[in-house]
CSV table of C-alpha atoms and ligand atoms in Angstrom, one decimal:
chain,number,residue,atom,x,y,z
A,1,MET,CA,136.6,133.0,63.7
A,2,ALA,CA,133.2,134.9,64.3
A,3,ALA,CA,129.8,133.5,64.4
A,4,THR,CA,129.6,134.1,60.8
A,5,PRO,CA,125.9,133.2,59.5
A,6,ARG,CA,126.4,130.5,56.8
A,7,GLY,CA,124.1,129.1,54.1
A,8,THR,CA,121.4,131.9,55.2
A,9,SER,CA,118.3,131.5,53.4
A,10,PRO,CA,116.2,134.9,53.2
A,11,VAL,CA,114.0,136.0,55.9
A,12,PRO,CA,111.5,138.5,54.7
A,13,PRO,CA,112.6,141.8,56.1
A,14,ASP,CA,109.0,142.6,57.0
A,15,VAL,CA,108.4,139.6,58.7
A,16,ARG,CA,109.4,139.3,62.2
A,17,PRO,CA,110.3,135.8,63.3
A,18,ARG,CA,108.7,135.6,66.6
A,19,LEU,CA,109.2,131.8,67.5
A,20,THR,CA,113.3,130.5,67.4
A,21,VAL,CA,114.4,127.6,67.2
A,22,LEU,CA,118.1,126.7,68.6
A,23,SER,CA,119.7,123.3,67.6
A,24,GLY,CA,122.7,121.9,67.5
A,25,PRO,CA,124.5,118.5,68.7
A,26,SER,CA,125.0,117.8,72.0
A,27,GLY,CA,128.2,119.7,73.5
A,28,VAL,CA,128.2,122.6,71.0
A,29,GLY,CA,127.6,124.7,73.5
A,30,LYS,CA,123.8,125.8,73.2
A,31,SER,CA,123.0,126.7,77.0
A,32,THR,CA,126.0,128.1,77.2
A,33,VAL,CA,125.1,130.6,74.3
A,34,VAL,CA,121.6,131.0,75.8
A,35,ALA,CA,122.9,131.8,79.6
A,36,HIS,CA,125.1,134.1,78.2
A,37,MET,CA,122.3,135.6,76.1
A,38,ARG,CA,119.8,135.8,78.8
A,39,LYS,CA,122.3,136.9,81.3
A,40,GLU,CA,122.7,140.1,79.4
A,41,HIS,CA,118.9,140.1,78.2
A,42,PRO,CA,117.0,138.5,81.1
A,43,ASP,CA,113.6,139.6,79.1
A,44,VAL,CA,114.2,136.6,76.5
A,45,TRP,CA,112.0,134.2,77.1
A,46,LEU,CA,113.4,130.7,77.0
A,47,SER,CA,110.5,127.7,76.8
A,48,VAL,CA,111.4,125.3,79.9
A,49,SER,CA,111.2,121.5,78.5
A,50,ALA,CA,109.8,118.5,80.1
A,51,THR,CA,112.5,115.7,80.5
A,52,THR,CA,112.9,111.9,81.4
A,53,ARG,CA,116.3,112.8,82.1
A,54,ARG,CA,118.0,112.7,85.2
A,55,PRO,CA,118.9,115.9,86.8
A,56,ARG,CA,122.6,116.6,86.5
A,57,PRO,CA,124.3,118.4,89.2
A,58,GLY,CA,122.9,121.9,90.1
A,59,GLU,CA,120.0,121.5,87.5
A,60,LYS,CA,117.1,122.5,89.0
A,61,HIS,CA,113.1,121.6,88.6
A,62,GLY,CA,111.5,124.6,86.4
A,63,VAL,CA,114.6,126.0,85.9
A,64,HIS,CA,116.6,124.0,83.5
A,65,TYR,CA,113.9,121.6,83.1
A,66,PHE,CA,110.6,120.1,84.3
A,67,PHE,CA,112.4,116.6,85.4
A,68,VAL,CA,109.3,114.1,84.9
A,69,SER,CA,108.8,110.1,85.0
A,70,ASP,CA,107.9,108.0,82.5
A,71,GLU,CA,104.5,108.0,83.3
A,72,GLU,CA,104.2,111.5,83.4
A,73,MET,CA,105.6,112.3,80.0
A,74,ASP,CA,103.3,109.6,78.7
A,75,LYS,CA,100.5,111.5,80.2
A,76,LEU,CA,101.9,115.2,78.9
A,77,ILE,CA,102.0,113.4,75.5
A,78,ALA,CA,98.8,111.8,75.6
A,79,ASN,CA,96.7,114.8,77.0
A,80,GLY,CA,98.5,116.9,74.1
A,81,GLU,CA,100.4,119.0,76.5
A,82,LEU,CA,103.6,119.2,74.2
A,83,LEU,CA,103.8,121.4,71.2
A,84,GLU,CA,106.7,118.6,70.3
A,85,TRP,CA,108.6,116.1,71.7
A,86,ALA,CA,111.1,113.4,70.5
A,87,GLU,CA,113.7,110.9,72.3
A,88,PHE,CA,117.1,111.8,72.0
A,89,ALA,CA,119.6,109.1,73.3
A,90,GLY,CA,117.3,107.2,75.6
A,91,ASN,CA,115.5,109.9,77.3
A,92,ARG,CA,112.0,112.0,76.2
A,93,TYR,CA,112.1,115.6,76.1
A,94,GLY,CA,109.3,118.2,75.1
A,95,THR,CA,107.8,121.9,74.7
A,96,PRO,CA,104.7,122.3,76.9
A,97,ARG,CA,102.4,123.7,74.8
A,98,ASP,CA,100.3,126.3,76.7
A,99,ALA,CA,103.5,128.6,78.1
A,100,VAL,CA,104.6,129.0,74.2
A,101,ILE,CA,101.3,129.9,72.9
A,102,GLU,CA,100.6,132.3,75.7
A,103,ARG,CA,104.1,134.3,75.0
A,104,LEU,CA,103.3,134.3,71.5
A,105,GLU,CA,99.9,135.6,71.7
A,106,SER,CA,101.5,138.5,73.9
A,107,GLY,CA,103.8,139.3,71.2
A,108,GLU,CA,106.7,138.4,73.1
A,109,PRO,CA,109.7,136.8,71.3
A,110,VAL,CA,110.0,133.1,72.4
A,111,LEU,CA,113.4,130.8,71.8
A,112,LEU,CA,113.0,127.0,72.1
A,113,GLU,CA,116.3,125.0,72.5
A,114,ILE,CA,115.6,121.8,71.3
A,115,ASP,CA,116.7,118.9,68.9
A,116,LEU,CA,116.5,118.1,65.4
A,117,GLN,CA,113.3,115.9,65.5
A,118,GLY,CA,111.9,118.9,67.5
A,119,ALA,CA,113.2,121.2,65.0
A,120,ARG,CA,111.8,119.4,62.0
A,121,GLN,CA,108.1,119.5,64.1
A,122,VAL,CA,108.2,123.0,64.6
A,123,ARG,CA,108.8,123.5,61.3
A,124,ALA,CA,105.9,121.6,60.1
A,125,SER,CA,103.1,123.1,62.5
A,126,MET,CA,104.6,126.8,62.5
A,127,SER,CA,105.8,127.8,59.1
A,128,ASP,CA,107.1,131.2,60.3
A,129,ALA,CA,109.7,130.0,62.9
A,130,LEU,CA,113.1,130.7,62.5
A,131,LEU,CA,115.4,127.4,62.6
A,132,VAL,CA,118.8,128.2,63.6
A,133,PHE,CA,121.4,125.4,63.5
A,134,LEU,CA,124.4,126.0,66.2
A,135,ALA,CA,127.3,124.4,64.7
A,136,PRO,CA,130.9,123.4,66.2
A,137,PRO,CA,134.0,125.1,64.9
A,138,SER,CA,135.1,121.4,64.0
A,139,TRP,CA,134.2,118.0,64.8
A,140,GLU,CA,137.4,117.6,66.6
A,141,GLU,CA,136.4,120.3,68.8
A,142,LEU,CA,132.9,119.3,69.4
A,143,VAL,CA,134.3,115.7,71.1
A,144,ARG,CA,136.4,118.0,73.2
A,145,ARG,CA,133.5,120.0,74.4
A,146,LEU,CA,131.1,117.1,75.1
A,147,THR,CA,134.1,115.2,76.8
A,148,GLY,CA,135.1,118.1,79.1
A,149,ARG,CA,131.9,118.9,80.0
A,150,GLY,CA,132.2,115.8,82.2
A,151,THR,CA,128.6,115.2,82.5
A,152,GLU,CA,128.1,111.9,81.0
A,153,PRO,CA,129.5,108.3,81.1
A,154,PRO,CA,131.7,107.6,78.0
A,155,GLU,CA,128.5,105.8,76.6
A,156,VAL,CA,126.5,108.3,77.0
A,157,ILE,CA,129.4,110.5,75.4
A,158,GLU,CA,129.1,107.6,72.4
A,159,ARG,CA,125.3,107.7,71.8
A,160,ARG,CA,125.2,111.9,71.8
A,161,LEU,CA,128.1,111.4,69.0
A,162,GLN,CA,126.2,109.3,66.9
A,163,ALA,CA,123.2,111.5,67.1
A,164,ALA,CA,125.4,114.2,66.4
A,165,LYS,CA,126.6,113.1,62.9
A,166,ILE,CA,123.0,113.0,62.2
A,167,GLU,CA,122.4,116.4,63.4
A,168,LEU,CA,125.3,117.7,61.3
A,169,ALA,CA,124.1,116.5,58.2
A,170,ALA,CA,120.7,117.8,58.3
A,171,GLU,CA,122.2,121.7,58.6
A,172,PRO,CA,121.0,122.8,55.4
A,173,GLU,CA,117.4,122.3,56.4
A,174,PHE,CA,117.7,125.2,58.9
A,175,ASP,CA,117.3,128.7,58.0
A,176,THR,CA,120.6,129.8,59.3
A,177,THR,CA,124.0,128.5,61.0
A,178,LEU,CA,125.9,130.3,63.4
A,179,VAL,CA,129.5,128.7,64.3
A,180,ASN,CA,130.2,128.6,67.8
A,181,THR,CA,133.7,129.9,68.1
A,182,SER,CA,133.0,132.6,70.3
A,183,VAL,CA,130.1,132.4,73.0
A,184,GLU,CA,129.7,136.4,73.0
A,185,ASP,CA,129.8,136.3,69.1
A,186,VAL,CA,127.0,133.8,68.8
A,187,ALA,CA,125.0,135.4,71.4
A,188,ARG,CA,125.1,138.6,70.0
A,189,GLU,CA,124.3,137.2,66.3
A,190,LEU,CA,121.1,135.1,67.8
A,191,LEU,CA,120.0,138.1,69.4
A,192,ALA,CA,119.9,140.0,66.3
A,193,LEU,CA,118.0,137.3,64.3
A,194,MET,CA,115.5,137.3,67.1
A,195,GLU,CA,115.1,141.2,66.9
A,196,VAL,CA,115.7,141.6,70.3
A,197,VAL,CA,118.6,144.1,69.6
B,201,GDP,N1,112.8,117.9,70.8
B,201,GDP,C1,113.1,118.6,71.9
B,201,GDP,N2,114.3,118.5,72.5
B,201,GDP,C2,114.7,118.9,73.5
B,201,GDP,C3,114.2,119.7,74.0
B,201,GDP,N3,114.6,119.9,75.2
B,201,GDP,C4,115.7,119.7,75.0
B,201,GDP,N4,116.0,119.1,74.4
B,201,GDP,C5,117.1,118.4,73.2
B,201,GDP,O1,117.4,117.5,73.7
B,201,GDP,C6,119.0,117.2,73.7
B,201,GDP,C7,119.6,116.5,74.8
B,201,GDP,O2,119.6,117.6,75.9
B,201,GDP,P1,120.2,117.7,77.3
B,201,GDP,O3,120.0,116.0,77.7
B,201,GDP,O4,119.9,118.9,78.0
B,201,GDP,O5,121.8,117.6,76.8
B,201,GDP,P2,122.8,118.9,76.0
B,201,GDP,O6,122.1,119.3,75.1
B,201,GDP,O7,123.9,117.9,75.5
B,201,GDP,O8,123.1,119.7,77.3
B,201,GDP,C8,119.6,118.6,73.2
B,201,GDP,O9,119.5,118.4,71.7
B,201,GDP,C9,118.5,119.3,73.9
B,201,GDP,O10,118.2,120.8,72.5
B,201,GDP,C10,112.8,119.7,74.0
B,201,GDP,O11,111.7,120.2,74.8
B,201,GDP,N5,112.0,119.3,72.7
B,202,ADP,N1,132.7,128.8,72.1
B,202,ADP,C1,132.9,128.1,73.3
B,202,ADP,N2,134.1,127.9,73.6
B,202,ADP,C2,134.6,126.8,74.0
B,202,ADP,N3,134.0,126.0,75.0
B,202,ADP,C3,132.6,126.5,74.7
B,202,ADP,C4,132.2,127.2,74.1
B,202,ADP,N4,131.2,127.0,74.1
B,202,ADP,C5,130.6,125.9,75.4
B,202,ADP,N5,131.8,125.6,75.3
B,202,ADP,C6,132.0,124.7,76.7
B,202,ADP,O1,131.5,123.0,75.9
B,202,ADP,C7,130.8,122.6,77.1
B,202,ADP,C8,129.2,122.2,76.4
B,202,ADP,O2,128.7,123.4,76.2
B,202,ADP,P1,127.1,123.2,76.6
B,202,ADP,O3,126.5,124.6,76.6
B,202,ADP,O4,126.8,122.5,78.0
B,202,ADP,O5,126.4,122.5,75.5
B,202,ADP,P2,125.0,121.8,74.8
B,202,ADP,O6,124.1,122.9,75.8
B,202,ADP,O7,125.0,122.4,73.2
B,202,ADP,O8,125.2,120.4,75.1
B,202,ADP,C9,130.7,123.4,78.1
B,202,ADP,O9,131.9,123.0,78.9
B,202,ADP,C10,130.8,124.7,77.6
B,202,ADP,O10,131.5,125.4,78.7
């Protein structure tokens, strides 16, 4: 099955969505799709979030995330340095505001890979943002991907699957849905939605 847009609500053709949000349950393939897309289009700018989560093997500070302490996260929030932030499965995550604003002001497309709560905050503060939901081909496949990734212990996987039920139920809040059957197809669809190609 291709990455068919599902339940697409119309985006006026003359409005270029400059801020795109990609959300979807843990394990659906967001990072994989974004990495594939940026391999071919390194010019697409992806915001690097701050998180209190511990790094996974291979994750680099400043590349995958800014890994911060609880105290540092408290400060970022208190100083208004985050465009949005949320607690997800026991850790906090937030988007540094200034870097996003700078890119938008220079007219560059911006991509945020954030959770449902963050997507809702962006919707509220930036009404012209394009919200894209990445859905799994099936619940069973989502469980298989999250488990198969092997980065979380069973109790964390369980917590993320509970969150996934809530996220999947919120799909109608998004402007469009891409089903992640083929990474290549989804990456192409996403680039087209961002009007990069
Ligand atoms: N609200 C918000 N969510 C974020 C941010 N950065 C990452 N997330 C989301 O937090 C969730 C957990 O991310 P992570 O621990 O990296 O796990 P993964 O998505 O399963 O690889 C995912 O839904 C991410 O999209 C952020 O800056 N803000
Ligand atoms: N289209 C796909 N088909 C099969 N496996 C996939 C696909 N997309 C991603 N995966 C795999 O699923 C797992 C979770 O992907 P990941 O990108 O880490 O998800 P997320 O960032 O949404 O948590 C990884 O092992 C990845 O290789």
